């Protein structure tokens, strides 16, 4: 059984790092570094000194969408969370209702047979559940309006109850985000990349760290019940696949920036561990039983104890390492969620390198 920890409410990051005080930037967050069960505490700006020339950071270029839109079902107010655009033009959506605090709660009704009025005269008709696992997300067809235009003109980023206030969309874009030609993007920010700044990326490159872009458009996650991830669209370009294989052949380390990058990369890997260009939809769930074939390390945020993402962390680092790291994060009052601190998992054989001197526990 996994060690169960409770995250105190006060450890939820309520605002981005740059809004916590004058002169602070995105990279003013803490960095928990674990190599096996050995843990060290750093500032995120120290990342270039923790990596090696020849290391490869795999980053997600998906932009974040203003995916929350106010709507109505009859006279009742609802909030539509747009999760993903399907190949047939429909959208996977979740219907929620305002909670009176600027955020939302699960909608009590069933989407079946309903019609949602959207701003600008559009309509949204849910047609069928996205998955047999439940009826939280539905495939819905829009009429009378182009969803991309509705999101652009009337949408806002999805916000959860632990945050203090609404934020502009720019706060949710990472330095790696690239606009998609078809307007696709992530319903929720690929948050592991958020602390990076242009200056930090330049310093990493100057030290011989390389970058490989992949894309995975993240869908909405449930605020009420942690679920395995739904299928998501991804793309691993041929140039990135060749770079990953080349780094591995040279003995370098492949470090994913975010669980989304792991899912994309592992979806493009064959049983032999070779990565090939790939795109489409992935339903891969990385678990300790499945393991990882390509990734040597992972930079990620701090996830809730019940989140399915922790299974991926265990696949990379092992359960004992994850339990130790999360225990230390709680003890040292690290901040959780998309605006919080970050966790760098490196291979256990690095546990006695000079990088841990003076900081390891």
mmCIF file of C-alpha atoms in Angstrom:
data_model
loop_
_atom_site.group_PDB
_atom_site.id
_atom_site.type_symbol
_atom_site.label_atom_id
_atom_site.label_comp_id
_atom_site.label_asym_id
_atom_site.label_seq_id
_atom_site.Cartn_x
_atom_site.Cartn_y
_atom_site.Cartn_z
ATOM 1 C CA UNK A 1 0.000 0.000 0.000
ATOM 2 C CA UNK A 2 1.147 3.525 -0.770
ATOM 3 C CA UNK A 3 1.801 5.743 2.214
ATOM 4 C CA UNK A 4 -1.229 8.025 2.623
ATOM 5 C CA UNK A 5 -0.417 11.646 3.367
ATOM 6 C CA UNK A 6 -2.751 14.566 3.840
ATOM 7 C CA UNK A 7 -1.843 17.876 2.274
ATOM 8 C CA UNK A 8 -2.846 20.734 4.584
ATOM 9 C CA UNK A 9 -4.905 23.400 2.873
ATOM 10 C CA UNK A 10 -2.322 26.047 3.709
ATOM 11 C CA UNK A 11 0.222 24.259 1.502
ATOM 12 C CA UNK A 12 -1.835 24.889 -1.642
ATOM 13 C CA UNK A 13 -0.180 27.549 -3.795
ATOM 14 C CA UNK A 14 -2.899 30.169 -4.065
ATOM 15 C CA UNK A 15 -1.152 32.553 -6.467
ATOM 16 C CA UNK A 16 1.796 32.276 -8.893
ATOM 17 C CA UNK A 17 5.295 32.755 -7.509
ATOM 18 C CA UNK A 18 5.752 36.139 -9.187
ATOM 19 C CA UNK A 19 2.734 37.509 -7.296
ATOM 20 C CA UNK A 20 3.967 36.551 -3.829
ATOM 21 C CA UNK A 21 6.262 39.530 -3.391
ATOM 22 C CA UNK A 22 8.097 42.336 -5.158
ATOM 23 C CA UNK A 23 10.934 41.335 -7.454
ATOM 24 C CA UNK A 24 9.935 37.667 -7.652
ATOM 25 C CA UNK A 25 9.786 35.714 -10.903
ATOM 26 C CA UNK A 26 8.331 32.452 -12.150
ATOM 27 C CA UNK A 27 11.526 30.654 -11.189
ATOM 28 C CA UNK A 28 11.274 31.717 -7.540
ATOM 29 C CA UNK A 29 9.976 28.341 -6.438
ATOM 30 C CA UNK A 30 11.651 25.570 -4.493
ATOM 31 C CA UNK A 31 13.079 22.412 -6.029
ATOM 32 C CA UNK A 32 12.974 19.102 -4.213
ATOM 33 C CA UNK A 33 15.580 16.751 -5.696
ATOM 34 C CA UNK A 34 15.435 13.020 -5.109
ATOM 35 C CA UNK A 35 17.845 10.294 -6.178
ATOM 36 C CA UNK A 36 16.419 7.091 -4.860
ATOM 37 C CA UNK A 37 15.495 7.753 -1.236
ATOM 38 C CA UNK A 38 18.143 10.458 -0.903
ATOM 39 C CA UNK A 39 16.551 13.915 -0.864
ATOM 40 C CA UNK A 40 18.028 17.400 -1.287
ATOM 41 C CA UNK A 41 16.492 20.867 -1.149
ATOM 42 C CA UNK A 42 17.302 23.541 -3.726
ATOM 43 C CA UNK A 43 15.951 26.654 -5.397
ATOM 44 C CA UNK A 44 14.642 26.086 -8.913
ATOM 45 C CA UNK A 45 17.204 28.554 -10.261
ATOM 46 C CA UNK A 46 19.875 26.028 -9.275
ATOM 47 C CA UNK A 47 18.613 23.570 -11.886
ATOM 48 C CA UNK A 48 21.486 24.201 -14.359
ATOM 49 C CA UNK A 49 23.976 23.056 -11.707
ATOM 50 C CA UNK A 50 21.990 19.882 -11.074
ATOM 51 C CA UNK A 51 22.021 18.720 -14.686
ATOM 52 C CA UNK A 52 24.908 17.638 -16.924
ATOM 53 C CA UNK A 53 26.092 18.557 -20.381
ATOM 54 C CA UNK A 54 24.462 16.017 -22.669
ATOM 55 C CA UNK A 55 21.263 15.727 -20.633
ATOM 56 C CA UNK A 56 18.048 16.073 -22.630
ATOM 57 C CA UNK A 57 14.964 17.847 -21.318
ATOM 58 C CA UNK A 58 11.774 16.764 -23.098
ATOM 59 C CA UNK A 59 9.241 19.603 -22.926
ATOM 60 C CA UNK A 60 5.556 19.883 -23.764
ATOM 61 C CA UNK A 61 4.769 22.700 -26.218
ATOM 62 C CA UNK A 62 0.984 22.560 -25.782
ATOM 63 C CA UNK A 63 -0.547 26.000 -25.108
ATOM 64 C CA UNK A 64 -3.141 26.429 -22.387
ATOM 65 C CA UNK A 65 -6.658 27.281 -23.517
ATOM 66 C CA UNK A 66 -9.177 29.612 -21.909
ATOM 67 C CA UNK A 67 -11.244 26.474 -21.491
ATOM 68 C CA UNK A 68 -13.948 27.591 -19.014
ATOM 69 C CA UNK A 69 -17.048 29.250 -20.512
ATOM 70 C CA UNK A 70 -20.269 30.388 -18.839
ATOM 71 C CA UNK A 71 -23.456 28.941 -20.280
ATOM 72 C CA UNK A 72 -27.078 28.233 -19.465
ATOM 73 C CA UNK A 73 -29.370 25.238 -19.442
ATOM 74 C CA UNK A 74 -32.775 26.867 -19.490
ATOM 75 C CA UNK A 75 -32.570 29.470 -16.729
ATOM 76 C CA UNK A 76 -29.856 27.628 -14.795
ATOM 77 C CA UNK A 77 -26.274 28.861 -14.957
ATOM 78 C CA UNK A 78 -23.600 26.302 -15.822
ATOM 79 C CA UNK A 79 -19.898 26.455 -16.564
ATOM 80 C CA UNK A 80 -18.606 24.389 -19.469
ATOM 81 C CA UNK A 81 -15.064 23.063 -19.230
ATOM 82 C CA UNK A 82 -13.857 22.242 -22.750
ATOM 83 C CA UNK A 83 -11.432 19.336 -22.425
ATOM 84 C CA UNK A 84 -10.414 18.258 -25.943
ATOM 85 C CA UNK A 85 -11.428 18.554 -29.573
ATOM 86 C CA UNK A 86 -12.187 15.229 -31.229
ATOM 87 C CA UNK A 87 -11.197 14.241 -34.736
ATOM 88 C CA UNK A 88 -14.855 14.488 -35.791
ATOM 89 C CA UNK A 89 -15.176 18.116 -34.660
ATOM 90 C CA UNK A 90 -16.992 17.375 -31.418
ATOM 91 C CA UNK A 91 -15.597 18.512 -28.075
ATOM 92 C CA UNK A 92 -15.203 16.544 -24.874
ATOM 93 C CA UNK A 93 -16.788 18.720 -22.194
ATOM 94 C CA UNK A 94 -17.599 18.698 -18.506
ATOM 95 C CA UNK A 95 -20.629 20.573 -17.185
ATOM 96 C CA UNK A 96 -20.199 22.269 -13.808
ATOM 97 C CA UNK A 97 -22.053 24.919 -11.823
ATOM 98 C CA UNK A 98 -20.862 28.068 -10.047
ATOM 99 C CA UNK A 99 -20.146 27.576 -6.357
ATOM 100 C CA UNK A 100 -20.536 31.231 -5.356
ATOM 101 C CA UNK A 101 -16.801 31.640 -4.672
ATOM 102 C CA UNK A 102 -15.630 32.243 -8.217
ATOM 103 C CA UNK A 103 -14.951 28.552 -8.835
ATOM 104 C CA UNK A 104 -17.207 25.581 -9.634
ATOM 105 C CA UNK A 105 -18.551 22.311 -8.314
ATOM 106 C CA UNK A 106 -19.826 19.192 -10.036
ATOM 107 C CA UNK A 107 -23.111 19.748 -11.845
ATOM 108 C CA UNK A 108 -25.906 17.764 -10.248
ATOM 109 C CA UNK A 109 -27.811 17.004 -13.443
ATOM 110 C CA UNK A 110 -27.209 14.627 -16.327
ATOM 111 C CA UNK A 111 -26.087 16.067 -19.679
ATOM 112 C CA UNK A 112 -28.286 13.590 -21.548
ATOM 113 C CA UNK A 113 -30.942 15.361 -23.579
ATOM 114 C CA UNK A 114 -29.834 18.855 -22.578
ATOM 115 C CA UNK A 115 -28.929 21.850 -24.705
ATOM 116 C CA UNK A 116 -26.423 24.356 -23.396
ATOM 117 C CA UNK A 117 -26.641 27.966 -24.561
ATOM 118 C CA UNK A 118 -23.228 29.538 -25.104
ATOM 119 C CA UNK A 119 -22.249 33.212 -25.270
ATOM 120 C CA UNK A 120 -22.647 34.721 -28.735
ATOM 121 C CA UNK A 121 -25.649 32.611 -29.665
ATOM 122 C CA UNK A 122 -23.973 29.208 -29.899
ATOM 123 C CA UNK A 123 -25.429 25.946 -28.644
ATOM 124 C CA UNK A 124 -23.797 22.824 -27.290
ATOM 125 C CA UNK A 125 -25.530 19.454 -27.327
ATOM 126 C CA UNK A 126 -23.970 16.581 -25.322
ATOM 127 C CA UNK A 127 -24.363 13.340 -27.278
ATOM 128 C CA UNK A 128 -22.629 10.501 -25.443
ATOM 129 C CA UNK A 129 -20.218 9.856 -22.559
ATOM 130 C CA UNK A 130 -16.557 10.015 -23.467
ATOM 131 C CA UNK A 131 -15.803 6.773 -21.647
ATOM 132 C CA UNK A 132 -17.579 3.772 -20.231
ATOM 133 C CA UNK A 133 -15.860 4.585 -16.914
ATOM 134 C CA UNK A 134 -18.398 7.289 -16.120
ATOM 135 C CA UNK A 135 -20.477 10.225 -17.279
ATOM 136 C CA UNK A 136 -18.329 13.155 -16.133
ATOM 137 C CA UNK A 137 -17.004 13.971 -19.625
ATOM 138 C CA UNK A 138 -19.275 13.935 -22.670
ATOM 139 C CA UNK A 139 -18.756 14.287 -26.384
ATOM 140 C CA UNK A 140 -20.772 17.334 -27.411
ATOM 141 C CA UNK A 141 -21.481 18.969 -30.742
ATOM 142 C CA UNK A 142 -21.520 22.749 -31.111
ATOM 143 C CA UNK A 143 -23.859 24.622 -33.429
ATOM 144 C CA UNK A 144 -24.206 28.286 -34.266
ATOM 145 C CA UNK A 145 -20.687 29.181 -33.170
ATOM 146 C CA UNK A 146 -17.087 28.049 -33.622
ATOM 147 C CA UNK A 147 -15.824 26.774 -30.266
ATOM 148 C CA UNK A 148 -12.334 28.213 -30.808
ATOM 149 C CA UNK A 149 -13.876 31.667 -31.232
ATOM 150 C CA UNK A 150 -16.077 31.194 -28.163
ATOM 151 C CA UNK A 151 -13.030 30.283 -26.077
ATOM 152 C CA UNK A 152 -11.048 33.219 -27.454
ATOM 153 C CA UNK A 153 -13.806 35.786 -26.859
ATOM 154 C CA UNK A 154 -15.566 34.461 -23.764
ATOM 155 C CA UNK A 155 -13.355 31.831 -22.142
ATOM 156 C CA UNK A 156 -11.117 32.012 -19.104
ATOM 157 C CA UNK A 157 -8.607 29.556 -17.658
ATOM 158 C CA UNK A 158 -10.024 26.765 -15.536
ATOM 159 C CA UNK A 159 -9.612 27.702 -11.895
ATOM 160 C CA UNK A 160 -9.777 25.498 -8.819
ATOM 161 C CA UNK A 161 -10.985 26.335 -5.337
ATOM 162 C CA UNK A 162 -7.545 26.405 -3.729
ATOM 163 C CA UNK A 163 -6.513 29.415 -5.849
ATOM 164 C CA UNK A 164 -7.132 32.958 -4.663
ATOM 165 C CA UNK A 165 -8.555 34.624 -7.766
ATOM 166 C CA UNK A 166 -8.923 34.448 -11.525
ATOM 167 C CA UNK A 167 -5.710 34.952 -13.459
ATOM 168 C CA UNK A 168 -5.113 36.103 -17.051
ATOM 169 C CA UNK A 169 -4.411 33.404 -19.597
ATOM 170 C CA UNK A 170 -0.786 34.542 -19.885
ATOM 171 C CA UNK A 171 -0.157 33.303 -16.344
ATOM 172 C CA UNK A 172 -1.003 29.771 -17.519
ATOM 173 C CA UNK A 173 1.284 29.741 -20.577
ATOM 174 C CA UNK A 174 4.720 28.195 -20.261
ATOM 175 C CA UNK A 175 7.799 29.510 -22.029
ATOM 176 C CA UNK A 176 7.617 26.413 -24.271
ATOM 177 C CA UNK A 177 4.013 26.926 -25.452
ATOM 178 C CA UNK A 178 3.439 27.130 -29.210
ATOM 179 C CA UNK A 179 0.126 28.032 -30.785
ATOM 180 C CA UNK A 180 -1.378 25.060 -32.610
ATOM 181 C CA UNK A 181 -2.453 25.629 -36.243
ATOM 182 C CA UNK A 182 -5.861 24.068 -35.508
ATOM 183 C CA UNK A 183 -6.392 25.971 -32.252
ATOM 184 C CA UNK A 184 -5.954 22.875 -30.098
ATOM 185 C CA UNK A 185 -4.358 23.110 -26.692
ATOM 186 C CA UNK A 186 -4.533 22.015 -23.092
ATOM 187 C CA UNK A 187 -7.518 22.502 -20.829
ATOM 188 C CA UNK A 188 -5.071 22.556 -17.934
ATOM 189 C CA UNK A 189 -1.582 24.016 -18.014
ATOM 190 C CA UNK A 190 1.375 21.639 -18.467
ATOM 191 C CA UNK A 191 2.527 23.114 -15.173
ATOM 192 C CA UNK A 192 5.935 21.458 -14.754
ATOM 193 C CA UNK A 193 7.262 23.836 -17.403
ATOM 194 C CA UNK A 194 5.888 26.951 -15.741
ATOM 195 C CA UNK A 195 8.949 27.877 -13.599
ATOM 196 C CA UNK A 196 11.230 28.031 -16.655
ATOM 197 C CA UNK A 197 12.166 31.475 -17.935
ATOM 198 C CA UNK A 198 13.947 32.472 -21.119
ATOM 199 C CA UNK A 199 17.050 33.321 -19.111
ATOM 200 C CA UNK A 200 17.098 29.923 -17.388
ATOM 201 C CA UNK A 201 16.631 28.085 -20.694
ATOM 202 C CA UNK A 202 19.538 30.057 -22.178
ATOM 203 C CA UNK A 203 21.754 29.142 -19.228
ATOM 204 C CA UNK A 204 20.866 25.467 -19.564
ATOM 205 C CA UNK A 205 21.681 25.519 -23.288
ATOM 206 C CA UNK A 206 24.976 27.278 -22.605
ATOM 207 C CA UNK A 207 25.890 24.426 -20.242
ATOM 208 C CA UNK A 208 25.218 21.767 -22.867
ATOM 209 C CA UNK A 209 21.708 20.706 -21.823
ATOM 210 C CA UNK A 210 19.532 19.986 -24.837
ATOM 211 C CA UNK A 211 15.786 20.301 -25.378
ATOM 212 C CA UNK A 212 13.363 18.122 -27.336
ATOM 213 C CA UNK A 213 9.803 19.353 -27.957
ATOM 214 C CA UNK A 214 6.781 17.067 -27.848
ATOM 215 C CA UNK A 215 3.098 17.936 -27.621
ATOM 216 C CA UNK A 216 0.369 16.480 -25.439
ATOM 217 C CA UNK A 217 -2.888 18.390 -25.032
ATOM 218 C CA UNK A 218 -4.036 17.779 -21.477
ATOM 219 C CA UNK A 219 -7.709 17.391 -20.690
ATOM 220 C CA UNK A 220 -9.561 18.390 -17.557
ATOM 221 C CA UNK A 221 -9.038 16.454 -14.370
ATOM 222 C CA UNK A 222 -11.660 15.875 -11.738
ATOM 223 C CA UNK A 223 -11.612 18.064 -8.663
ATOM 224 C CA UNK A 224 -13.815 15.582 -6.828
ATOM 225 C CA UNK A 225 -12.366 12.149 -7.637
ATOM 226 C CA UNK A 226 -8.966 11.209 -8.966
ATOM 227 C CA UNK A 227 -9.274 9.125 -12.104
ATOM 228 C CA UNK A 228 -6.937 7.531 -14.618
ATOM 229 C CA UNK A 229 -6.277 10.005 -17.435
ATOM 230 C CA UNK A 230 -8.595 9.960 -20.425
ATOM 231 C CA UNK A 231 -7.179 9.572 -23.951
ATOM 232 C CA UNK A 232 -5.303 12.693 -25.042
ATOM 233 C CA UNK A 233 -3.891 13.956 -28.341
ATOM 234 C CA UNK A 234 -0.123 13.873 -28.671
ATOM 235 C CA UNK A 235 2.678 14.320 -31.164
ATOM 236 C CA UNK A 236 6.339 13.311 -31.045
ATOM 237 C CA UNK A 237 8.156 14.829 -34.060
ATOM 238 C CA UNK A 238 10.759 12.780 -35.873
ATOM 239 C CA UNK A 239 13.538 15.204 -34.934
ATOM 240 C CA UNK A 240 12.709 14.826 -31.242
ATOM 241 C CA UNK A 241 12.534 11.031 -31.523
ATOM 242 C CA UNK A 242 15.980 10.937 -33.146
ATOM 243 C CA UNK A 243 17.390 13.265 -30.500
ATOM 244 C CA UNK A 244 16.068 11.065 -27.681
ATOM 245 C CA UNK A 245 17.506 7.920 -29.243
ATOM 246 C CA UNK A 246 20.826 9.671 -29.884
ATOM 247 C CA UNK A 247 21.150 10.882 -26.297
ATOM 248 C CA UNK A 248 20.395 7.421 -24.968
ATOM 249 C CA UNK A 249 22.965 5.879 -27.312
ATOM 250 C CA UNK A 250 25.557 8.351 -26.003
ATOM 251 C CA UNK A 251 24.782 7.469 -22.377
ATOM 252 C CA UNK A 252 23.013 10.737 -21.645
ATOM 253 C CA UNK A 253 19.950 11.126 -19.470
ATOM 254 C CA UNK A 254 16.443 11.748 -20.828
ATOM 255 C CA UNK A 255 14.508 13.868 -18.342
ATOM 256 C CA UNK A 256 10.843 14.619 -18.979
ATOM 257 C CA UNK A 257 9.474 17.992 -17.947
ATOM 258 C CA UNK A 258 6.071 16.960 -16.664
ATOM 259 C CA UNK A 259 3.992 13.817 -16.582
ATOM 260 C CA UNK A 260 2.486 14.924 -19.907
ATOM 261 C CA UNK A 261 5.899 14.690 -21.569
ATOM 262 C CA UNK A 262 6.336 11.201 -20.106
ATOM 263 C CA UNK A 263 2.982 10.084 -21.498
ATOM 264 C CA UNK A 264 3.772 11.433 -24.969
ATOM 265 C CA UNK A 265 7.294 10.032 -25.075
ATOM 266 C CA UNK A 266 6.415 6.602 -23.729
ATOM 267 C CA UNK A 267 3.495 6.420 -26.174
ATOM 268 C CA UNK A 268 5.986 6.777 -29.038
ATOM 269 C CA UNK A 269 8.410 4.162 -27.670
ATOM 270 C CA UNK A 270 8.466 0.610 -28.923
ATOM 271 C CA UNK A 271 9.019 -2.480 -26.749
ATOM 272 C CA UNK A 272 12.739 -2.127 -27.478
ATOM 273 C CA UNK A 273 12.762 1.403 -26.064
ATOM 274 C CA UNK A 274 13.402 3.042 -29.446
ATOM 275 C CA UNK A 275 11.376 6.211 -29.978
ATOM 276 C CA UNK A 276 9.785 6.869 -33.344
ATOM 277 C CA UNK A 277 7.774 9.754 -34.720
ATOM 278 C CA UNK A 278 4.166 9.327 -33.653
ATOM 279 C CA UNK A 279 0.944 11.293 -33.324
ATOM 280 C CA UNK A 280 -2.703 10.694 -32.569
ATOM 281 C CA UNK A 281 -4.498 9.771 -29.377
ATOM 282 C CA UNK A 282 -2.899 7.949 -26.481
ATOM 283 C CA UNK A 283 -4.673 6.032 -23.747
ATOM 284 C CA UNK A 284 -1.411 4.920 -22.140
ATOM 285 C CA UNK A 285 -1.412 4.894 -18.347
ATOM 286 C CA UNK A 286 2.134 4.587 -16.996
ATOM 287 C CA UNK A 287 2.172 2.411 -13.885
ATOM 288 C CA UNK A 288 4.917 0.671 -11.907
ATOM 289 C CA UNK A 289 3.827 -2.610 -13.487
ATOM 290 C CA UNK A 290 4.216 -1.213 -17.002
ATOM 291 C CA UNK A 291 7.349 0.782 -16.134
ATOM 292 C CA UNK A 292 9.092 3.333 -18.345
ATOM 293 C CA UNK A 293 11.167 2.490 -21.408
ATOM 294 C CA UNK A 294 12.750 5.824 -22.255
ATOM 295 C CA UNK A 295 12.629 8.268 -19.356
ATOM 296 C CA UNK A 296 15.528 8.387 -16.888
ATOM 297 C CA UNK A 297 14.281 11.305 -14.815
ATOM 298 C CA UNK A 298 11.294 13.554 -14.315
ATOM 299 C CA UNK A 299 10.660 17.153 -13.328
ATOM 300 C CA UNK A 300 7.129 17.487 -12.009
ATOM 301 C CA UNK A 301 4.877 19.310 -9.619
ATOM 302 C CA UNK A 302 3.606 17.936 -6.336
ATOM 303 C CA UNK A 303 0.473 15.850 -6.815
ATOM 304 C CA UNK A 304 -2.337 15.005 -4.437
ATOM 305 C CA UNK A 305 -1.777 11.666 -2.638
ATOM 306 C CA UNK A 306 -4.637 9.931 -4.473
ATOM 307 C CA UNK A 307 -3.728 11.225 -7.931
ATOM 308 C CA UNK A 308 -3.050 8.666 -10.656
ATOM 309 C CA UNK A 309 0.057 10.690 -11.560
ATOM 310 C CA UNK A 310 1.774 9.196 -8.506
ATOM 311 C CA UNK A 311 1.741 5.801 -10.209
ATOM 312 C CA UNK A 312 3.833 7.344 -12.975
ATOM 313 C CA UNK A 313 6.260 8.777 -10.410
ATOM 314 C CA UNK A 314 6.561 5.325 -8.854
ATOM 315 C CA UNK A 315 7.264 3.862 -12.295
ATOM 316 C CA UNK A 316 10.196 6.263 -12.651
ATOM 317 C CA UNK A 317 11.556 6.318 -9.092
ATOM 318 C CA UNK A 318 9.987 3.490 -7.093
ATOM 319 C CA UNK A 319 7.462 3.689 -4.269
ATOM 320 C CA UNK A 320 9.984 4.101 -1.455
ATOM 321 C CA UNK A 321 11.574 7.084 -3.190
ATOM 322 C CA UNK A 322 8.221 8.774 -3.814
ATOM 323 C CA UNK A 323 7.078 8.204 -0.235
ATOM 324 C CA UNK A 324 10.319 9.655 1.123
ATOM 325 C CA UNK A 325 10.188 12.681 -1.177
ATOM 326 C CA UNK A 326 6.585 13.484 -0.325
ATOM 327 C CA UNK A 327 7.251 13.101 3.368
ATOM 328 C CA UNK A 328 10.098 15.609 3.064
ATOM 329 C CA UNK A 329 7.939 17.980 1.004
ATOM 330 C CA UNK A 330 5.328 18.024 3.748
ATOM 331 C CA UNK A 331 7.873 18.411 6.519
ATOM 332 C CA UNK A 332 9.600 21.304 4.754
ATOM 333 C CA UNK A 333 6.300 22.995 3.821
ATOM 334 C CA UNK A 334 6.611 22.822 0.041
ATOM 335 C CA UNK A 335 3.708 24.301 -1.916
ATOM 336 C CA UNK A 336 1.395 22.082 -3.976
ATOM 337 C CA UNK A 337 -0.482 22.367 -7.288
ATOM 338 C CA UNK A 338 0.145 24.222 -10.537
ATOM 339 C CA UNK A 339 1.570 27.391 -8.964
ATOM 340 C CA UNK A 340 3.598 25.492 -6.388
ATOM 341 C CA UNK A 341 7.068 24.048 -5.983
ATOM 342 C CA UNK A 342 8.567 21.318 -8.143
ATOM 343 C CA UNK A 343 10.204 17.936 -7.749
ATOM 344 C CA UNK A 344 13.172 16.658 -9.775
ATOM 345 C CA UNK A 345 13.613 12.889 -9.851
ATOM 346 C CA UNK A 346 17.061 11.763 -10.998
ATOM 347 C CA UNK A 347 18.465 8.238 -11.320
ATOM 348 C CA UNK A 348 19.459 6.577 -8.071
ATOM 349 C CA UNK A 349 23.039 5.950 -9.253
ATOM 350 C CA UNK A 350 23.557 9.722 -8.996
ATOM 351 C CA UNK A 351 22.815 9.661 -5.269
ATOM 352 C CA UNK A 352 26.388 10.354 -4.170
ATOM 353 C CA UNK A 353 27.354 13.021 -6.687
ATOM 354 C CA UNK A 354 28.742 16.326 -5.620
ATOM 355 C CA UNK A 355 25.415 17.987 -6.334
ATOM 356 C CA UNK A 356 23.958 16.685 -3.099
ATOM 357 C CA UNK A 357 26.798 17.902 -0.879
ATOM 358 C CA UNK A 358 25.583 20.137 1.895
ATOM 359 C CA UNK A 359 21.897 19.749 1.016
ATOM 360 C CA UNK A 360 21.119 16.046 1.110
ATOM 361 C CA UNK A 361 19.109 14.359 3.832
#
